[in-house]
Coordinates of C-alpha atoms in Angstrom, one line a residue:
Chain Y
M14 CA -3.5 15.4 -26.6
S15 CA -2.3 12.8 -29.0
G16 CA 1.3 14.0 -28.5
F17 CA 0.9 13.5 -24.8
V18 CA -0.5 10.0 -25.2
L19 CA 2.2 9.1 -27.7
R20 CA 5.0 10.2 -25.4
R21 CA 3.5 8.2 -22.5
L22 CA 3.2 5.1 -24.8
L23 CA 6.8 5.4 -25.9
L24 CA 7.9 5.2 -22.2
F25 CA 5.9 2.0 -21.6
L26 CA 8.1 -0.6 -23.3
P27 CA 11.5 0.7 -21.9
Q28 CA 10.0 0.7 -18.4
L29 CA 8.7 -2.8 -18.7
L30 CA 12.0 -4.1 -20.1
A31 CA 13.8 -2.3 -17.3
I32 CA 11.7 -3.9 -14.6
A33 CA 12.1 -7.4 -16.3
I34 CA 15.9 -7.1 -16.5
V35 CA 16.3 -5.7 -13.0
G36 CA 14.1 -8.5 -11.6
F37 CA 16.1 -11.1 -13.6
A38 CA 19.4 -9.7 -12.3
L39 CA 18.2 -9.3 -8.8
L40 CA 17.3 -13.0 -8.5
R41 CA 20.8 -14.0 -9.6
L42 CA 22.5 -11.4 -7.3
L43 CA 20.6 -12.3 -4.1
P44 CA 22.2 -15.0 -1.9
V45 CA 19.9 -17.9 -2.9
D46 CA 20.6 -21.3 -4.3
P47 CA 17.8 -22.9 -6.4
V48 CA 20.0 -26.0 -7.0
S49 CA 20.0 -26.8 -3.2
R50 CA 16.2 -26.6 -3.3
I51 CA 16.1 -29.3 -5.9
V52 CA 18.8 -31.7 -4.8
G53 CA 18.9 -30.9 -1.1
S54 CA 21.8 -29.4 0.9
F55 CA 23.7 -32.7 0.9
G56 CA 23.3 -33.6 -2.8
T57 CA 26.4 -35.0 -4.5
D58 CA 28.4 -32.8 -6.9
E59 CA 27.1 -34.8 -9.9
A60 CA 23.5 -34.4 -8.8
R61 CA 24.1 -30.7 -8.4
Q62 CA 25.7 -30.4 -11.7
S63 CA 23.0 -32.3 -13.6
A64 CA 20.3 -30.3 -11.8
K65 CA 22.1 -27.1 -12.8
E66 CA 22.2 -28.1 -16.4
T67 CA 18.5 -29.1 -16.4
I68 CA 17.4 -25.7 -15.2
G69 CA 19.9 -23.9 -17.3
L70 CA 21.8 -22.2 -14.5
D71 CA 25.2 -23.7 -15.7
R72 CA 25.2 -21.1 -18.5
S73 CA 26.7 -17.7 -18.2
F74 CA 24.7 -14.7 -17.0
G75 CA 24.7 -13.2 -20.5
E76 CA 23.4 -16.4 -22.1
Q77 CA 20.6 -16.8 -19.5
L78 CA 19.6 -13.2 -20.0
G79 CA 19.6 -13.6 -23.7
S80 CA 17.2 -16.6 -23.7
F81 CA 15.0 -14.9 -21.1
L82 CA 14.6 -11.8 -23.3
E83 CA 14.1 -14.0 -26.4
G84 CA 11.3 -15.8 -24.5
L85 CA 9.7 -12.5 -23.5
L86 CA 9.1 -11.7 -27.2
T87 CA 6.7 -14.7 -27.4
L88 CA 5.6 -14.4 -23.7
D89 CA 7.4 -17.6 -23.0
F90 CA 8.8 -17.5 -19.5
G91 CA 10.2 -21.0 -19.6
E92 CA 9.5 -24.0 -17.4
S93 CA 9.1 -23.9 -13.6
F94 CA 12.1 -25.2 -11.6
V95 CA 9.6 -26.8 -9.2
S96 CA 6.8 -28.3 -11.3
G97 CA 8.5 -28.5 -14.7
D98 CA 5.3 -27.0 -16.2
S99 CA 5.1 -24.0 -18.5
V100 CA 5.1 -20.8 -16.4
R101 CA 2.8 -19.1 -18.9
A102 CA 0.2 -21.8 -18.4
E103 CA 0.5 -21.7 -14.7
L104 CA 0.2 -17.9 -14.7
G105 CA -2.9 -18.3 -17.0
D106 CA -4.5 -20.3 -14.3
R107 CA -3.7 -18.0 -11.4
I108 CA -4.1 -14.5 -12.9
P109 CA -7.9 -14.7 -13.5
V110 CA -8.5 -15.5 -9.9
T111 CA -6.7 -12.4 -8.7
L112 CA -8.2 -10.2 -11.4
Q113 CA -11.8 -11.4 -10.5
L114 CA -11.2 -10.7 -6.9
I115 CA -9.7 -7.2 -7.2
G116 CA -11.8 -6.3 -10.3
I117 CA -15.1 -6.9 -8.6
G118 CA -13.8 -5.5 -5.3
F119 CA -12.8 -2.2 -6.9
V120 CA -16.0 -1.9 -9.0
L121 CA -18.1 -2.3 -5.8
A122 CA -15.8 0.1 -3.8
L123 CA -16.2 2.8 -6.5
V124 CA -19.9 2.3 -6.9
I125 CA -20.2 2.9 -3.1
A126 CA -17.6 5.5 -2.6
I127 CA -18.3 8.0 -5.5
P128 CA -22.0 8.7 -4.9
L129 CA -21.5 8.6 -1.1
G130 CA -18.5 10.9 -1.1
R131 CA -20.4 13.3 -3.4
Y132 CA -23.4 13.2 -1.1
I133 CA -21.6 13.8 2.2
A134 CA -19.6 16.6 0.7
S135 CA -22.9 18.5 0.4
K136 CA -23.8 17.6 4.0
V137 CA -20.7 18.8 5.9
G138 CA -21.2 18.9 9.7
G139 CA -24.2 16.5 9.6
R140 CA -24.3 13.2 11.5
I141 CA -24.0 11.0 8.4
E142 CA -21.1 13.0 7.2
K143 CA -19.2 12.7 10.5
V144 CA -19.8 8.9 10.8
T145 CA -18.9 8.3 7.2
T146 CA -15.7 10.4 7.4
V147 CA -14.5 8.5 10.4
Y148 CA -15.3 5.2 8.6
A149 CA -13.3 6.4 5.6
L150 CA -10.3 7.2 7.7
F151 CA -10.6 4.0 9.7
A152 CA -11.1 1.6 6.8
G153 CA -8.1 3.0 5.0
A154 CA -5.9 2.0 7.9
Q155 CA -6.9 -1.6 8.5
P156 CA -5.2 -5.0 8.1
D157 CA -7.5 -6.5 5.4
F158 CA -6.3 -10.1 6.2
W159 CA -7.5 -9.8 9.8
W160 CA -10.9 -8.5 8.8
G161 CA -11.1 -11.5 6.4
L162 CA -10.6 -13.8 9.4
I163 CA -13.2 -11.9 11.4
F164 CA -15.7 -12.1 8.6
L165 CA -15.0 -15.8 8.3
F166 CA -15.6 -16.3 12.0
V167 CA -18.9 -14.4 12.0
F168 CA -20.4 -15.3 8.6
F169 CA -19.0 -18.8 8.2
F170 CA -18.4 -20.3 11.7
K171 CA -21.2 -18.5 13.6
L172 CA -23.9 -17.9 11.0
G173 CA -23.0 -20.4 8.3
W174 CA -24.1 -18.0 5.5
F175 CA -21.0 -18.6 3.4
P176 CA -19.0 -21.8 2.6
A177 CA -15.7 -22.8 4.2
P178 CA -12.6 -20.9 2.8
L179 CA -11.4 -23.7 0.5
G180 CA -10.9 -21.9 -2.8
Q181 CA -13.1 -21.0 -5.7
L182 CA -15.5 -24.0 -5.4
D183 CA -16.4 -26.8 -3.0
P184 CA -13.7 -29.5 -3.0
T185 CA -16.1 -31.9 -4.7
Q186 CA -16.8 -29.5 -7.6
I187 CA -14.6 -29.4 -10.6
A188 CA -14.0 -26.1 -12.4
P189 CA -14.8 -26.1 -16.2
D190 CA -11.7 -26.5 -18.3
G191 CA -11.4 -23.1 -20.2
P192 CA -11.8 -21.3 -22.3
T193 CA -10.9 -18.1 -20.4
R194 CA -10.0 -19.4 -16.9
F195 CA -12.2 -16.7 -15.4
I196 CA -14.5 -19.0 -13.4
F197 CA -17.5 -16.6 -13.6
I198 CA -17.2 -16.6 -17.4
D199 CA -16.4 -20.2 -18.0
T200 CA -19.2 -21.6 -15.8
L201 CA -21.7 -19.5 -17.8
V202 CA -20.2 -20.5 -21.1
H203 CA -20.7 -24.1 -20.2
G204 CA -24.1 -23.4 -18.8
Q205 CA -23.1 -24.7 -15.3
F206 CA -25.2 -22.3 -13.3
D207 CA -24.8 -24.3 -10.0
L208 CA -21.0 -23.9 -10.3
F209 CA -21.5 -20.2 -11.0
V210 CA -23.5 -19.7 -7.9
S211 CA -21.0 -21.8 -5.9
A212 CA -18.2 -19.6 -7.1
L213 CA -20.2 -16.5 -6.2
K214 CA -20.6 -17.8 -2.7
H215 CA -16.9 -18.6 -2.4
Y216 CA -15.8 -15.2 -3.7
A217 CA -18.4 -13.2 -1.7
L218 CA -16.5 -12.9 1.6
P219 CA -13.1 -12.2 0.1
I220 CA -14.7 -9.5 -2.1
I221 CA -16.6 -8.0 0.9
T222 CA -13.4 -7.9 2.8
L223 CA -11.6 -6.1 0.0
T224 CA -14.4 -3.7 -0.6
F225 CA -14.8 -2.9 3.1
V226 CA -11.1 -1.8 3.2
L227 CA -10.9 -0.2 -0.2
T228 CA -14.0 2.0 0.1
G229 CA -12.3 4.0 2.9
P230 CA -9.5 5.8 1.0
I231 CA -11.6 6.3 -2.2
L232 CA -14.4 7.8 -0.2
K233 CA -12.0 10.1 1.7
I234 CA -10.6 11.4 -1.6
M235 CA -14.0 11.7 -3.3
R236 CA -15.4 13.7 -0.4
Q237 CA -12.4 16.1 -0.3
S238 CA -12.3 16.5 -4.0
A239 CA -16.1 17.2 -4.3
L240 CA -15.7 19.7 -1.4
D241 CA -12.8 21.5 -3.2
V242 CA -14.9 21.8 -6.4
I243 CA -18.0 22.9 -4.6
S244 CA -16.1 25.7 -2.9
S245 CA -14.1 26.7 -6.0
D246 CA -14.2 30.1 -7.7
Y247 CA -14.7 28.6 -11.1
L248 CA -17.9 26.8 -10.0
L249 CA -19.2 30.1 -8.5
Y250 CA -18.3 31.8 -11.7
A251 CA -20.2 29.1 -13.8
K252 CA -23.3 29.5 -11.6
A253 CA -23.1 33.3 -11.7
S254 CA -22.8 33.2 -15.5
G255 CA -26.1 31.3 -15.7
F256 CA -24.9 27.8 -16.6
T257 CA -27.8 25.4 -16.3
P258 CA -27.9 23.3 -13.1
K259 CA -27.3 20.2 -15.3
R260 CA -24.2 21.7 -16.8
V261 CA -22.9 22.7 -13.3
R262 CA -23.5 19.2 -12.0
R263 CA -21.6 17.7 -14.9
M264 CA -18.7 20.2 -14.4
T265 CA -18.6 19.3 -10.7
A266 CA -18.5 15.6 -11.4
R267 CA -15.9 15.9 -14.1
N268 CA -13.6 18.0 -12.0
S269 CA -13.8 16.0 -8.9
F270 CA -13.1 12.7 -10.6
A271 CA -9.4 13.3 -11.3
P272 CA -8.1 12.7 -7.8
V273 CA -10.4 9.7 -7.6
V274 CA -8.7 8.3 -10.7
T275 CA -5.3 8.8 -9.2
I276 CA -6.1 7.1 -5.8
T277 CA -7.9 4.2 -7.6
G278 CA -4.9 3.6 -9.9
V279 CA -2.4 3.6 -7.0
L280 CA -4.6 1.3 -4.9
L281 CA -5.2 -1.0 -7.8
V282 CA -1.5 -1.5 -8.5
F283 CA -0.9 -2.1 -4.8
A284 CA -3.9 -4.5 -4.5
L285 CA -2.6 -6.8 -7.3
G286 CA 0.3 -7.8 -5.0
G287 CA -1.5 -7.1 -1.7
A288 CA -4.2 -9.5 -2.7
V289 CA -1.9 -12.3 -1.6
L290 CA -3.1 -11.7 2.0
I291 CA -6.8 -12.2 1.2
E292 CA -6.0 -15.0 -1.1
T293 CA -4.1 -16.7 1.7
V294 CA -7.0 -16.3 4.2
F295 CA -9.6 -17.7 1.7
A296 CA -7.3 -20.2 0.1
L297 CA -7.9 -18.7 -3.4
P298 CA -5.3 -19.9 -5.9
G299 CA -4.4 -16.5 -7.2
L300 CA -1.3 -14.8 -8.6
G301 CA -0.2 -13.4 -5.2
R302 CA -0.1 -16.8 -3.6
Y303 CA 1.7 -18.2 -6.7
A304 CA 4.4 -15.5 -6.4
L305 CA 4.7 -16.1 -2.7
S306 CA 5.0 -19.9 -2.9
R307 CA 7.4 -19.8 -5.8
T308 CA 9.5 -17.2 -4.0
L309 CA 9.8 -19.6 -1.1
D310 CA 10.8 -22.3 -3.6
T311 CA 13.3 -20.0 -5.4
D312 CA 11.6 -20.9 -8.6
F313 CA 13.3 -18.3 -10.9
P314 CA 11.2 -18.7 -14.1
A315 CA 7.9 -18.5 -12.1
I316 CA 9.1 -15.4 -10.2
Q317 CA 10.3 -13.8 -13.4
G318 CA 6.9 -14.5 -15.1
A319 CA 5.0 -13.0 -12.2
I320 CA 7.2 -9.9 -12.2
V321 CA 6.8 -9.3 -15.9
F322 CA 3.0 -9.6 -15.7
M323 CA 2.7 -7.5 -12.6
A324 CA 4.9 -4.8 -14.1
A325 CA 2.9 -4.8 -17.3
F326 CA -0.3 -4.5 -15.3
G327 CA 1.0 -1.7 -13.1
L328 CA 2.5 0.3 -16.0
T329 CA -0.8 -0.1 -18.0
V330 CA -2.8 1.2 -15.0
Y331 CA -0.5 4.2 -14.7
L332 CA -0.8 4.8 -18.5
V333 CA -4.6 4.6 -18.4
M334 CA -4.6 6.8 -15.4
D335 CA -2.6 9.5 -17.1
I336 CA -4.8 9.4 -20.2
L337 CA -8.0 9.6 -18.1
Y338 CA -6.5 12.4 -16.1
A339 CA -5.9 14.4 -19.2
L340 CA -9.4 13.7 -20.5
L341 CA -11.0 14.7 -17.3
D342 CA -9.0 17.8 -16.5
P343 CA -8.5 20.0 -19.5
R344 CA -5.8 22.0 -17.6
V345 CA -3.5 19.0 -17.6
R346 CA -3.9 18.5 -21.3
H347 CA -3.0 22.0 -22.1
S348 CA 0.0 22.2 -19.8
R349 CA 1.6 19.1 -21.2
D350 CA 0.9 19.4 -24.9
Chain T
M23 CA 14.8 65.3 9.6
S24 CA 12.6 64.2 12.5
A25 CA 12.2 60.7 13.7
T26 CA 8.6 60.6 12.5
D27 CA 9.7 60.5 8.9
T28 CA 10.7 56.8 9.3
Q29 CA 7.5 55.9 11.1
P30 CA 5.4 54.6 8.1
E31 CA 8.4 52.4 7.0
L32 CA 8.4 50.6 10.3
E33 CA 4.7 49.6 10.0
F34 CA 5.5 47.3 7.1
E35 CA 7.8 45.3 9.4
E36 CA 5.0 44.2 11.5
V37 CA 4.3 41.1 9.6
L38 CA 1.9 38.6 11.2
R39 CA 4.0 35.7 12.4
P40 CA 2.4 32.3 12.1
A41 CA 1.7 30.5 15.3
G42 CA 4.4 28.1 16.4
F43 CA 4.1 24.3 16.0
G44 CA 3.3 23.7 19.6
A45 CA 0.5 26.2 19.6
R46 CA -1.0 24.8 16.4
V47 CA -1.0 21.2 17.8
K48 CA -2.7 22.5 21.0
E49 CA -5.3 24.1 18.8
L50 CA -5.8 20.8 17.0
L51 CA -6.1 18.9 20.3
R52 CA -8.7 21.4 21.5
T53 CA -10.9 21.2 18.4
S54 CA -10.7 17.6 17.3
W55 CA -11.7 14.7 19.6
L56 CA -10.5 12.3 16.9
F57 CA -7.0 13.8 17.0
R58 CA -7.0 13.4 20.8
I59 CA -7.8 9.7 20.5
G60 CA -5.2 9.2 17.8
L61 CA -2.5 10.9 19.8
V62 CA -3.3 8.8 22.9
I63 CA -3.0 5.6 20.8
V64 CA 0.3 6.7 19.3
V65 CA 1.7 7.6 22.7
I66 CA 0.6 4.2 24.2
A67 CA 2.1 2.4 21.2
V68 CA 5.4 4.2 21.6
I69 CA 5.5 3.6 25.3
L70 CA 4.8 -0.1 24.8
A71 CA 7.6 -0.2 22.2
I72 CA 9.9 0.8 25.0
I73 CA 8.6 -1.0 28.1
G74 CA 6.3 -3.7 26.5
P75 CA 8.6 -6.7 26.9
Y76 CA 9.4 -5.8 30.5
I77 CA 5.8 -5.6 31.8
A78 CA 4.9 -9.1 30.4
R79 CA 3.3 -11.3 33.1
F80 CA 4.4 -14.5 31.4
P81 CA 7.6 -15.6 29.4
L82 CA 7.2 -14.3 25.8
E83 CA 8.9 -17.1 23.9
T84 CA 8.7 -20.2 26.2
A85 CA 6.2 -22.8 25.2
T86 CA 4.0 -24.1 28.1
L87 CA 1.4 -26.9 28.5
D88 CA -1.5 -24.4 28.8
T89 CA -2.3 -24.6 25.1
N90 CA -5.3 -23.1 23.3
E91 CA -7.0 -21.8 26.4
G92 CA -9.7 -19.2 26.1
P93 CA -9.5 -15.9 27.9
S94 CA -9.6 -16.4 31.7
S95 CA -8.5 -14.5 34.8
K96 CA -5.1 -16.1 34.5
H97 CA -4.6 -15.6 30.8
W98 CA -6.6 -12.4 30.0
F99 CA -6.4 -12.9 26.2
G100 CA -6.1 -16.7 26.4
T101 CA -3.2 -18.8 25.1
D102 CA -2.2 -20.0 21.6
S103 CA -1.2 -23.5 20.4
N104 CA 2.3 -23.1 21.9
G105 CA 0.9 -22.2 25.3
F106 CA 2.1 -18.6 24.9
D107 CA 0.2 -16.0 26.9
I108 CA -1.4 -13.8 24.2
F109 CA -1.9 -10.7 26.4
S110 CA 1.8 -10.6 27.3
R111 CA 2.8 -11.0 23.6
V112 CA 0.3 -8.4 22.3
L113 CA 1.8 -5.8 24.7
A114 CA 5.4 -6.9 23.8
A115 CA 4.9 -6.8 20.0
P116 CA 5.1 -3.0 19.6
R117 CA 8.8 -3.5 20.4
I118 CA 9.0 -5.1 16.9
D119 CA 6.2 -3.6 14.9
V120 CA 6.5 0.1 16.0
S121 CA 10.3 0.0 16.0
I122 CA 10.4 -1.4 12.5
A123 CA 7.9 1.3 11.4
L124 CA 9.8 4.1 13.1
A125 CA 13.2 3.0 11.7
A126 CA 11.9 2.4 8.2
T127 CA 10.0 5.7 8.1
A128 CA 13.0 7.6 9.4
I129 CA 15.3 6.1 6.8
S130 CA 12.9 6.8 3.9
L131 CA 12.1 10.3 5.1
A132 CA 15.9 11.1 5.3
I133 CA 16.8 9.5 1.9
G134 CA 13.6 10.6 0.2
S135 CA 13.9 14.2 1.3
L136 CA 17.6 14.3 0.4
L137 CA 16.9 12.9 -3.1
G138 CA 13.9 15.2 -3.5
L139 CA 16.0 18.2 -2.6
L140 CA 18.8 17.3 -5.0
T141 CA 16.5 16.4 -7.9
G142 CA 14.3 19.5 -7.3
Y143 CA 17.1 22.1 -6.7
F144 CA 19.7 20.9 -9.2
R145 CA 17.6 20.1 -12.2
G146 CA 19.3 18.2 -15.0
W147 CA 19.6 14.9 -16.7
A148 CA 20.6 13.2 -13.4
G149 CA 17.5 14.4 -11.6
E150 CA 15.3 13.5 -14.6
S151 CA 16.7 10.0 -14.6
V152 CA 16.0 9.6 -10.9
M153 CA 12.4 10.6 -11.5
R154 CA 12.0 8.1 -14.3
V155 CA 13.4 5.4 -12.0
V156 CA 11.0 6.4 -9.3
D157 CA 8.0 6.4 -11.8
T158 CA 9.0 2.9 -12.8
I159 CA 9.4 1.6 -9.3
Q160 CA 6.0 3.0 -8.2
A161 CA 4.2 1.3 -11.1
F162 CA 5.2 -2.1 -9.7
P163 CA 3.1 -3.9 -7.1
L164 CA 5.4 -3.2 -4.1
F165 CA 4.1 -5.8 -1.7
V166 CA 5.3 -8.5 -4.0
L167 CA 8.7 -6.8 -4.3
A168 CA 8.9 -6.8 -0.5
I169 CA 8.0 -10.5 -0.4
I170 CA 10.7 -11.4 -2.9
V171 CA 13.5 -9.3 -1.4
V172 CA 12.8 -10.2 2.2
V173 CA 12.5 -13.9 1.6
M174 CA 15.6 -14.1 -0.5
T175 CA 17.8 -12.0 1.7
G176 CA 16.7 -13.8 4.9
R177 CA 13.6 -13.1 6.9
S178 CA 15.1 -10.8 9.6
I179 CA 13.9 -7.7 11.2
Q180 CA 16.7 -5.7 9.7
N181 CA 15.8 -6.8 6.1
V182 CA 12.1 -5.9 6.7
I183 CA 13.2 -2.4 7.8
I184 CA 15.4 -1.9 4.7
V185 CA 12.7 -3.1 2.3
I186 CA 9.9 -1.0 3.8
A187 CA 12.2 2.0 3.8
L188 CA 13.0 1.5 0.1
L189 CA 9.2 1.2 -0.7
N190 CA 8.5 4.6 0.9
I191 CA 11.4 6.6 -0.5
P192 CA 9.4 7.7 -3.6
I193 CA 6.6 9.3 -1.5
F194 CA 9.0 11.5 0.5
L195 CA 11.1 12.2 -2.6
R196 CA 8.0 13.5 -4.5
M197 CA 6.8 15.6 -1.5
M198 CA 10.2 17.3 -1.0
R199 CA 10.7 17.8 -4.8
S200 CA 7.4 19.6 -5.3
Q201 CA 8.2 21.8 -2.3
V202 CA 11.7 22.6 -3.6
L203 CA 10.4 23.4 -7.1
S204 CA 8.3 26.2 -5.7
L205 CA 10.7 27.3 -2.9
R206 CA 13.7 27.7 -5.2
E207 CA 11.9 30.6 -6.9
R208 CA 11.1 32.4 -3.7
T209 CA 12.6 35.7 -2.6
F210 CA 14.5 34.4 0.4
V211 CA 16.5 32.0 -1.8
E212 CA 17.3 34.9 -4.2
A213 CA 18.3 37.0 -1.1
A214 CA 20.7 34.3 0.1
R215 CA 22.1 33.9 -3.4
S216 CA 22.7 37.6 -3.8
S217 CA 24.4 37.8 -0.4
G218 CA 26.9 35.3 -1.7
S219 CA 25.8 32.0 -0.2
R220 CA 27.0 29.0 -2.1
E221 CA 24.3 26.9 -3.9
L222 CA 24.8 23.8 -1.7
N223 CA 24.4 26.0 1.4
I224 CA 21.3 27.5 0.1
A225 CA 19.8 24.1 -0.7
F226 CA 20.6 22.6 2.7
G227 CA 20.4 25.7 4.9
H228 CA 17.4 27.5 3.4
V229 CA 15.4 25.3 1.1
L230 CA 15.5 22.0 3.0
P231 CA 14.2 23.2 6.4
N232 CA 11.4 25.1 4.7
G233 CA 10.3 22.1 2.6
L234 CA 10.2 19.5 5.3
S235 CA 6.7 20.1 6.7
P236 CA 4.7 18.0 4.3
G237 CA 7.1 15.0 4.7
L238 CA 6.9 15.3 8.5
A239 CA 3.1 15.4 8.4
Q240 CA 3.1 12.3 6.1
A241 CA 5.5 10.4 8.5
P242 CA 2.8 9.1 10.9
I243 CA 0.7 7.9 8.0
T244 CA 3.7 6.1 6.5
M245 CA 4.4 4.6 9.9
G246 CA 0.9 3.2 10.1
F247 CA 1.4 1.8 6.5
A248 CA 4.7 0.3 7.6
I249 CA 3.0 -1.5 10.5
L250 CA 0.5 -3.0 8.0
V251 CA 3.2 -4.1 5.6
T252 CA 5.3 -5.7 8.5
A253 CA 2.2 -7.5 9.9
G254 CA 1.2 -8.5 6.3
L255 CA 4.6 -9.9 5.5
S256 CA 4.8 -11.8 8.8
F257 CA 1.2 -13.1 8.4
I258 CA 2.2 -15.0 5.2
G259 CA 5.5 -16.1 6.7
A260 CA 7.6 -13.7 4.7
G261 CA 8.5 -11.3 7.5
V262 CA 9.3 -11.6 11.2
Q263 CA 9.5 -15.2 12.2
P264 CA 7.8 -16.9 15.2
P265 CA 8.2 -17.2 18.1
T266 CA 9.2 -13.5 18.1
P267 CA 6.2 -11.6 19.4
E268 CA 4.8 -9.8 16.3
W269 CA 1.2 -9.0 15.7
G270 CA 1.0 -10.3 12.1
A271 CA 2.7 -13.6 12.9
M272 CA 0.4 -13.9 16.0
I273 CA -2.7 -13.5 13.8
A274 CA -1.3 -16.2 11.5
S275 CA -0.8 -18.6 14.3
G276 CA -4.6 -18.5 15.0
A277 CA -5.8 -18.3 11.4
D278 CA -6.4 -22.0 11.1
T279 CA -8.3 -22.3 14.3
I280 CA -10.6 -19.2 14.1
V281 CA -12.8 -21.0 11.6
I282 CA -13.4 -23.7 14.2
G283 CA -14.2 -21.3 16.9
E284 CA -10.9 -20.5 18.7
W285 CA -11.1 -16.8 18.0
W286 CA -8.9 -15.3 20.6
T287 CA -5.5 -16.2 19.1
S288 CA -6.1 -14.0 16.1
V289 CA -8.6 -11.5 17.4
F290 CA -6.5 -9.7 20.1
P291 CA -3.4 -9.0 18.1
G292 CA -5.6 -7.9 15.2
I293 CA -7.4 -5.4 17.4
A294 CA -4.0 -4.1 18.4
I295 CA -3.0 -3.5 14.8
S296 CA -6.3 -2.0 13.9
L297 CA -6.2 0.6 16.7
T298 CA -2.5 1.4 16.3
V299 CA -2.6 2.0 12.6
F300 CA -5.8 4.0 12.9
G301 CA -4.1 6.1 15.6
F302 CA -1.1 6.9 13.4
A303 CA -3.4 7.6 10.4
V304 CA -5.5 10.1 12.5
V305 CA -2.5 11.9 13.8
G306 CA -1.0 12.1 10.3
E307 CA -4.3 13.4 8.8
G308 CA -4.6 16.0 11.6
L309 CA -1.0 17.2 11.0
R310 CA -1.6 17.3 7.3
A311 CA -4.8 19.3 7.6
M312 CA -3.0 21.7 9.9
Y313 CA -0.2 22.1 7.5
L314 CA -2.5 22.7 4.5
R315 CA -4.7 25.2 6.5
Q316 CA -1.9 27.3 7.9
G317 CA 1.0 26.7 5.6

């Protein structure tokens, strides 16, 4: 087991470095011109040259890569071409928004999908099972951004249950300054319960949208997986050998979780980027919208910073997934060790 | 020696032949109402991709003065802020969305299957390196990669196709590879080899055709996903550009006004995406279940 984990850990840094370097090189190979963005298409040669020097693009590719990698060691991604601010600080403001959105969305989806999938697997052919299975297939094939708009129309415009989609708080409210940048934590730390409730209302619809769509594929996998275990020979053997019902239940749960771990990991990595759609609909200042707007602005340091964080996040999820998989399914552990 | 001596030998030749593809699909159509609905949706989407732009009752990309009108007998789905007839554009959009999905899926199926065949059949350091690269790519949030590449290479239909094709190569690569890893040990491969076939011929002539089924069953699901990605990219302005009739861009054009009550601009193209992707997903799931059940 420890050998398996160690091998996986050793892969992590080279993979992260590879994505960072490829991303860095890609930006400089693609036919884009950040200088024109800054001085305009008709800027004088002197203006172009001085802009180039300011943002460091006058140096050779090797020099640029060198200072990029040097910055990586201290998580310093440089200053934005557009705002001139530290990219790390900007990311620090944006990342918590996206993590809160997808974090809560995934927890809710799992809390709904796992017991429900387990339940309908024992009621195959029943009315509830049929309806739920169609929902699972349907929700997994839906444009989440469109459902976000539909929910806004119904619950904001028609019913007025939720606030206008204007970010994390009402425009008149000011978010507390630190310490974590997670609004649900910071408001509590500062004892601003009214802001906490306001944030909850602003996040509710985006989270409901995400959960509505995410529950589908997780439910589908959980149902199938539980069905596979229930009809498996080893469970029959366990029952026949006189295992206590409690132990049989634990075995069923443990063995049907592995595929759920996989689908959750895959969805989680996709959602980190895919969240840009829901962030756009609800005007949440998250990482996805940051990456999008800075891509439109050809802001190299910002894009590089976003790429490095997203790669680290994705690789961590896959690492945790592999370890959980080995913990849950003893067969994996033995085959790889 | 009488003829009866060989009789028992012949009985072994009567191997049960699996039902053909057509018969199996017929069986699926007979037993599953969901699959019937899915197939109808897919067929309509494909027909619209061909004839959609020609049956439009109004010009698709010409602004008119009839702006922001609700659904009426003249404009069945209403008009948007440019005065475009939404019904005409919803029917014309599969030309873009379904075609992008079809082209991207075909490319990724072809390249992914080819790479899967090569890495699975000829194992070695090259194959291992390809797998490590695939692992690394899959661990990155791909939608963001799509945004960056499409925006920076120019927001054209062609670039959207290429990027979505690239995103989906790993899926087909893995499917083919796992097939090949088990097929290469089978008797018919050994038979081909002992009869003197060259390795490349075995790989392409015997292993490839036998390993394609899972990838082909996955293709409709990937097409649905490709439609979602195309619409998503266009929704945030990083894909197909207005005024080209495309569902995601059409939803975007009504996103600001739906919160003040003008719902039709976003609702109708969204229903079109919702149904189409669901149809493709149902057909794919059906084919996959059929493949898993009967091999």
